[in-house]
XYZ file of C-alpha atoms in Angstrom:
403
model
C 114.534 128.217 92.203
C 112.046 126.145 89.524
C 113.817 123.841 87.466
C 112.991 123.941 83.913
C 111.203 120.173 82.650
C 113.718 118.735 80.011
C 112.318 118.592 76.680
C 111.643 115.686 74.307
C 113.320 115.051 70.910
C 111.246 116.352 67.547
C 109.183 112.089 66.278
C 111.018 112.879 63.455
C 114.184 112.253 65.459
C 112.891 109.447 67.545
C 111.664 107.749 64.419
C 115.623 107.443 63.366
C 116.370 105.113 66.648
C 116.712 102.041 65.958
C 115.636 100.653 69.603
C 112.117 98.557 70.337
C 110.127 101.566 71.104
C 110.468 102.600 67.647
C 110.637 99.454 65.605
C 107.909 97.429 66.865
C 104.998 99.330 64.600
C 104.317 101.470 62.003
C 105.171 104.748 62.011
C 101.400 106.007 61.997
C 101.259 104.091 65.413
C 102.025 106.216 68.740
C 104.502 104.043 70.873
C 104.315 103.996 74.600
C 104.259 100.640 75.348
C 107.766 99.870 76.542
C 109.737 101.682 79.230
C 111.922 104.245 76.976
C 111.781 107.813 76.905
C 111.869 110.264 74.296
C 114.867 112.629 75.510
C 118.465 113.375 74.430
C 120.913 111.313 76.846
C 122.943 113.801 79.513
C 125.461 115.567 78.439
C 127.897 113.647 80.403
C 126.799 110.454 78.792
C 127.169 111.332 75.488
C 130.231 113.211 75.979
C 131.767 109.888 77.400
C 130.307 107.596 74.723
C 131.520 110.154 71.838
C 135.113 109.474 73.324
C 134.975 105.822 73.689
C 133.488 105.492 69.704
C 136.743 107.927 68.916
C 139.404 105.385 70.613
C 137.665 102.517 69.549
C 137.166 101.305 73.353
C 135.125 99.113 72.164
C 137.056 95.907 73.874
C 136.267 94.221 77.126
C 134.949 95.343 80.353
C 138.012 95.866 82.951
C 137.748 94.846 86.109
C 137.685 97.783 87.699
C 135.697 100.293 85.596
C 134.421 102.816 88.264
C 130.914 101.759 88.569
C 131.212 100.959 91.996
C 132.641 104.114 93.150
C 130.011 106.192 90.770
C 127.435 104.639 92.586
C 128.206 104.905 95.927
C 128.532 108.730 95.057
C 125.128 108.868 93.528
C 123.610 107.323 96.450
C 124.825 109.280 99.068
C 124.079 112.827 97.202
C 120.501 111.477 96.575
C 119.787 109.412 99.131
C 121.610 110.152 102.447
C 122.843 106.058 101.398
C 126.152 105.503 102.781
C 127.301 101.982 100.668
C 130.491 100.486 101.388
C 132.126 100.232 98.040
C 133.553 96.725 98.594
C 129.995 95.400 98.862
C 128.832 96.509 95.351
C 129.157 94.492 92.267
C 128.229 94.814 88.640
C 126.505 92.781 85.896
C 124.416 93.227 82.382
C 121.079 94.027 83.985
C 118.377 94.039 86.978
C 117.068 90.989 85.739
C 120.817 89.230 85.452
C 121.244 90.084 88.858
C 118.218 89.224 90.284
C 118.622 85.466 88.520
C 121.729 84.883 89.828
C 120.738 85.871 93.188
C 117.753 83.602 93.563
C 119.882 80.975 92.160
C 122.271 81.686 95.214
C 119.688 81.687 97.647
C 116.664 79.534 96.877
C 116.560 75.771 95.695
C 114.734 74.887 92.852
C 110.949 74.333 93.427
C 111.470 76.590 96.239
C 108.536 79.327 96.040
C 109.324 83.054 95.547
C 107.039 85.505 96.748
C 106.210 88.630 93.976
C 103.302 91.124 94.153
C 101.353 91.568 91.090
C 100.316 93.855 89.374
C 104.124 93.647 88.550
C 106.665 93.572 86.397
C 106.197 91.100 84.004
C 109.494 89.474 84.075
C 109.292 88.778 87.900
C 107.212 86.031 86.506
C 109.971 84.781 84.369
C 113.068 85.032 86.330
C 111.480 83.237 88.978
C 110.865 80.609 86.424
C 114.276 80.851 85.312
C 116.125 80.085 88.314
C 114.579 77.369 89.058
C 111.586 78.608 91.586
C 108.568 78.702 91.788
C 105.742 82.290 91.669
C 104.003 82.913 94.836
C 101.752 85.590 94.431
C 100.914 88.054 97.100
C 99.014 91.102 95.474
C 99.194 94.268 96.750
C 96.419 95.686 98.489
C 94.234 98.028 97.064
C 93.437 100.638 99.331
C 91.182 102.735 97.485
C 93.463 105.960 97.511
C 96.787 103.769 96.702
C 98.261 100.692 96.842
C 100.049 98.530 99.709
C 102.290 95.697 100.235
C 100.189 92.676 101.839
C 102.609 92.278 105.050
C 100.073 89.716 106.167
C 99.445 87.886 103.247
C 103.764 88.256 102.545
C 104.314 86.676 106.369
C 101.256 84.198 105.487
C 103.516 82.666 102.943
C 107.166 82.946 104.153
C 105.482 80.745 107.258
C 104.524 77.886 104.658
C 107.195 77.736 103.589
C 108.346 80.414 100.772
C 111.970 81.395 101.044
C 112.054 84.629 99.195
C 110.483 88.017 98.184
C 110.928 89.484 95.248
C 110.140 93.192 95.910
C 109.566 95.826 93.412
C 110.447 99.060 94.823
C 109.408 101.564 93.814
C 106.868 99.249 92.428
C 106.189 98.566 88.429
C 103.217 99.749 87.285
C 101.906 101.207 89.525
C 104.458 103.891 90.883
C 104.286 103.158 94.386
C 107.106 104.382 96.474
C 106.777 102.104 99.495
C 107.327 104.068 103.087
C 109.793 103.228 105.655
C 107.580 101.424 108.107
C 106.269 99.103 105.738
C 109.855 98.172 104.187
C 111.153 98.113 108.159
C 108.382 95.615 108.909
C 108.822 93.171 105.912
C 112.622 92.977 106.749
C 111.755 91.993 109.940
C 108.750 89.397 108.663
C 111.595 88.167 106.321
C 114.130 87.718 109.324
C 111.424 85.786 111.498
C 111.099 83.038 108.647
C 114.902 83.160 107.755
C 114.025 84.354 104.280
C 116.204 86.853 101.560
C 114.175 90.174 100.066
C 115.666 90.844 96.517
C 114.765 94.539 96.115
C 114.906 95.507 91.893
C 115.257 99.375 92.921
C 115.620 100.958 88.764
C 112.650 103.348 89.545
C 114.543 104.802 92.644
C 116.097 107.949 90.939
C 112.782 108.753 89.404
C 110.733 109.305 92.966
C 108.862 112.158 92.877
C 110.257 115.011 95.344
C 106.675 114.623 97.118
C 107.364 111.125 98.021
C 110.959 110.290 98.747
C 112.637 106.762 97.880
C 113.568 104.795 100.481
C 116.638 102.202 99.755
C 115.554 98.449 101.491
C 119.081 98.127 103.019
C 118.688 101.555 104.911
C 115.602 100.482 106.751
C 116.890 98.418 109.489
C 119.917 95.758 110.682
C 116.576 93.142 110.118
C 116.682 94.369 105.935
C 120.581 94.757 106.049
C 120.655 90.706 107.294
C 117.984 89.541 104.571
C 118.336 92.230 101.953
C 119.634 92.448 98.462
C 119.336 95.408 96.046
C 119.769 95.314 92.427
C 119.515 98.439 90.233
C 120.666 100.514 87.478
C 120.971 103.835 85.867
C 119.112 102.305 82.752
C 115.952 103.242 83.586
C 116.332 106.906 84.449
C 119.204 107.422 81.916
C 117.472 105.875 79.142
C 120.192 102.970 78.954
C 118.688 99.766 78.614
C 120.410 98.746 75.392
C 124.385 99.154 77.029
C 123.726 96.500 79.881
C 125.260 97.998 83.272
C 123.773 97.059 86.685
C 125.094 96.462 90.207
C 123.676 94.377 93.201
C 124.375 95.719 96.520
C 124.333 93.913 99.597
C 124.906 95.431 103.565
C 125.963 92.349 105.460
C 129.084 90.192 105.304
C 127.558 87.208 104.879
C 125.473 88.347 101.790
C 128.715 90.136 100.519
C 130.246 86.747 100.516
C 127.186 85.334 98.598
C 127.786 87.830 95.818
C 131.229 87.421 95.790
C 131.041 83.633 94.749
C 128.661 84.294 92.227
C 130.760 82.975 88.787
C 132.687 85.347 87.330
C 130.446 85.791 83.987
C 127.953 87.265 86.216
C 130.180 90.450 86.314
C 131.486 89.850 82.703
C 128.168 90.598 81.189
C 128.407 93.679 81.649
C 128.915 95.773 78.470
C 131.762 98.278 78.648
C 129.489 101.131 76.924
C 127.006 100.319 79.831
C 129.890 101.059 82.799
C 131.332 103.679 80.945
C 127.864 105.589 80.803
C 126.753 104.222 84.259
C 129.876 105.969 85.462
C 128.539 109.122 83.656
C 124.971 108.994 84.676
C 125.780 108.658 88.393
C 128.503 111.543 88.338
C 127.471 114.922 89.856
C 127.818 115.912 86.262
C 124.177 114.652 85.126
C 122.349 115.491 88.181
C 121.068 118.573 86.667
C 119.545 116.578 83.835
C 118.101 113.930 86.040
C 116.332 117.111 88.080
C 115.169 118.418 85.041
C 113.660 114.792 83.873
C 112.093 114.631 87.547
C 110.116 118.058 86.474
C 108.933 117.022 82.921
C 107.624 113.569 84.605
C 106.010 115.478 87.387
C 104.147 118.195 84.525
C 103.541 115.273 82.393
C 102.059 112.672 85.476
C 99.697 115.816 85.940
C 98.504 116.156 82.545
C 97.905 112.828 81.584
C 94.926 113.418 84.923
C 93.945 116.366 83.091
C 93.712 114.377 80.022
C 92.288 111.217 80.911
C 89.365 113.220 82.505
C 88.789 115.153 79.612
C 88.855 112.118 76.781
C 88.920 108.923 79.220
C 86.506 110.201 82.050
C 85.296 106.413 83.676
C 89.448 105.960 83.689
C 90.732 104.926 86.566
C 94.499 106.168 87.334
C 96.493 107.599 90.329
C 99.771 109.748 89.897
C 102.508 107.396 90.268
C 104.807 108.379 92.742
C 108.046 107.498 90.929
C 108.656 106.648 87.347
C 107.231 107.262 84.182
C 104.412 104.565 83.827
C 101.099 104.696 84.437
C 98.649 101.851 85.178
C 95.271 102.943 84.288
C 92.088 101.159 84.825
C 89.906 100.975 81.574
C 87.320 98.511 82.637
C 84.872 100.672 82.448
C 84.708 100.734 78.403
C 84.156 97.553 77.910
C 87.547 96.269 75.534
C 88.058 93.020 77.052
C 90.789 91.959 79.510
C 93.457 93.203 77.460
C 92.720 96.731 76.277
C 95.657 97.369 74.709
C 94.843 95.387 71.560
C 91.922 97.375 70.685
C 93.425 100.713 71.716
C 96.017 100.272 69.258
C 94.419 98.987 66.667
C 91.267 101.812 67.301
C 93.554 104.736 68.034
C 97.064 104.015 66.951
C 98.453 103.768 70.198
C 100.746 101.119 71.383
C 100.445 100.924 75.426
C 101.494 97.855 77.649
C 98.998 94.815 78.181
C 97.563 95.119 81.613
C 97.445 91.240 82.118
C 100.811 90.659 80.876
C 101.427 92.110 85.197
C 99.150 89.560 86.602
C 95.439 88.495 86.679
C 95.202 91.928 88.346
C 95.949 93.694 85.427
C 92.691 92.701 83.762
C 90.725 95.331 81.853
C 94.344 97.815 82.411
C 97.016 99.115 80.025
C 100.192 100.876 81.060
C 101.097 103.925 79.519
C 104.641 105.368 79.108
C 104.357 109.323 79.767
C 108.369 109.606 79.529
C 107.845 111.998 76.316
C 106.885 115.216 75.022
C 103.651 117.018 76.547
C 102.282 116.951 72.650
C 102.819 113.148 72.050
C 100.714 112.589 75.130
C 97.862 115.273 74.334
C 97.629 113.365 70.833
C 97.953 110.225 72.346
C 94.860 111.058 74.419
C 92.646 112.669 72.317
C 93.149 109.754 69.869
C 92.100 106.987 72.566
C 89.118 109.278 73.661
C 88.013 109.617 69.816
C 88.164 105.263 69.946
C 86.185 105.519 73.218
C 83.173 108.035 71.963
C 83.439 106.202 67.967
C 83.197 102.825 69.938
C 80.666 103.445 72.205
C 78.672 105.338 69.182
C 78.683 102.024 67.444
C 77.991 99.720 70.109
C 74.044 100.127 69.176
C 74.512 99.397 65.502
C 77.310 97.296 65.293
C 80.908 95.992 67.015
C 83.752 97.503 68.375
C 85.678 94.997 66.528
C 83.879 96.318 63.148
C 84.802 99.649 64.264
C 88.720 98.519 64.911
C 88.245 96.562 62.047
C 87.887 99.965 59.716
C 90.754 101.411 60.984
């Protein structure tokens, strides 16, 4: 049976949040910059957030607020993942956890190895704890993109101690297979090193290329693996700070269990309570209904970009609802997205903000309505053909200028 793509909320209702997608520019601006989407929560969620507002359970976080038992649920109806419960912990965020755990496991000035194009705050947290970035790009294989499990073993032999894996991988959708997740737990275990796996984009795999968890891979990635993840991402739940890190080995369970207690007192009680929510059978229906409008909309946006961005280059993402497009071609500089938005009123996501590799790219957010992103596009492509129209009498920075 087809499942019917969820629809987006009228811009006149998204213009009432309140949230960074929608107070960062003017109104006449299209926003798809940052990683929200434009869709009412889950039923569940806002049934269970309408509750707590009514009681005023508005105190605290308890220590036992059913996250870890909501999860394990969740991962074993999606993912064939059987997680002991008494290994999973919570915290405010990915990012949290992912600090704290290099803090745990790598001394300062110790290097940590990332692979850009990514995630911009890899960059940062590495920073943050006290390590230092080694970067190991992915490979560009002409039809996709690959971990270098070379270039990753390269560095773990001189020395780096950890890898901080992306998976599936932010921007550029890449749901990493099996063999190469078996392989780089057992690079890891060779050099005696930890993988830190930030898994958010995991419920959003495409059904054509299935998520693989890192600690289901081998007893190599259960010994040097760590996930951290979230229902924020798929949920649309950023703002109500609920994560948990998940580890498959005793001696990593220990690790997590000395981490200080504010680690786990972060978390907001609106972020367990709709965790809980999000990962009960109860929203599963919604989340396969999301998984259908990002699978029309990952489709279109091809459509589109060859209609109105033709010398684009972009892939469908196999998980998630960013795209990292390649806009080189046109000539805007190394960071596109400040003369897209300021030519077309559209606010997308600085390529190089993801590494030197993001030069000449933006990422666009395609978690929204099928009209937001047909506007989007035809507004870009009518910067493209004005731009290149006044390239032989004048500037494209006249033309943004005139905007």
């Amino acid at each position: 049976m087809s499942i019917q793509p969820l629809d987006a909320l009228p811009l006149e209702t998204l213009r009432r949040r309140s949230s960074t997608k929608w107070r960062s520019f003017p109104h006449d601006v299209i926003p798809m910059f940052v990683a929200e989407i434009d869709f009412a929560l889950a039923e569940p969620i806002t049934r269970a957030l309408h509750e707590a507002v009514e009681l005023g359970d508005t105190g605290y976080t308890p220590p036992q607020p059913g996250v870890r038992e909501a999860f394990v649920g969740f991962a074993e109806r999606r993912w064939g993942w059987s997680v002991d419960p008494e290994r999973v912990r919570w915290t405010g965020d990915v990012m949290m956890g992912v600090v704290e755990l290099l803090r745990a496991t790598v001394a300062p000035g110790e290097r940590v190895v990332v692979n850009p194009p990514v995630y911009p705050p890899f960059f940062d947290t590495v920073a943050e704890a006290g390590a230092v970035v080694e970067e190991v790009p992915l490979l560009d294989t002409g039809d996709g993109w690959q971990l270098d499990l070379a270039g990753i073993e390269a560095a773990l032999a001189a020395g780096a101690r950890a890898v901080l894996l992306c998976n599936p991988h932010n921007p550029t959708g890449t749901v990493f297979p099996r063999e190469a997740l078996r392989e780089l737990a057992a690079i890891a275990a060779r050099h005696g090193a930890v993988v830190i796996s930030d898994e958010i984009h995991g419920p959003l795999a495409s059904s054509d290329t299935p998520f693989t968890p890192f600690l289901t891979v081998s007893a190599d990635a259960e010994a040097v693996g760590y996930v951290v993840t979230s229902a924020s991402k798929a949920y649309n739940l950023a703002g109500l700070k609920c994560a948990v890190i998940v580890t498959a080995s005793e001696a990593h369970a220990r690790i997590v269990q000395a981490l200080p207690w504010e680690v786990e007192w972060r978390t907001g009680l609106f972020g367990a309570i709709s965790a809980v929510a999000a990962f009960s059978s109860e929203s599963d229906a919604w989340l396969d209904a999301l998984l259908a409008r990002l699978d029309a909309n990952r489709r279109l946006l091809a459509d589109l970009l060859a209609e109105h961005l033709p010398r684009a280059r972009y892939r469908l993402p196999e998980a998630g609802f960013l795209a990292w497009i390649d806009v080189s071609a046109y000539g805007w500089g190394d960071d596109p997205a400040d003369p897209i938005r300021e030519g077309a009123g559209v606010a997308l996501h600085h390529g190089p903000f993801f590494g030197s590799q993001g030069r000449g790219h933006v990422r666009l957010n395609f978690g929204c309505g099928p009209d937001v992103l047909r506007e989007a596009l035809q507004r870009i492509g009518a910067f493209a053909r004005e731009a290149a129209a006044a390239s032989s009498a004048g500037t494209v920075a006249e033309l943004v200028s005139r905007r």
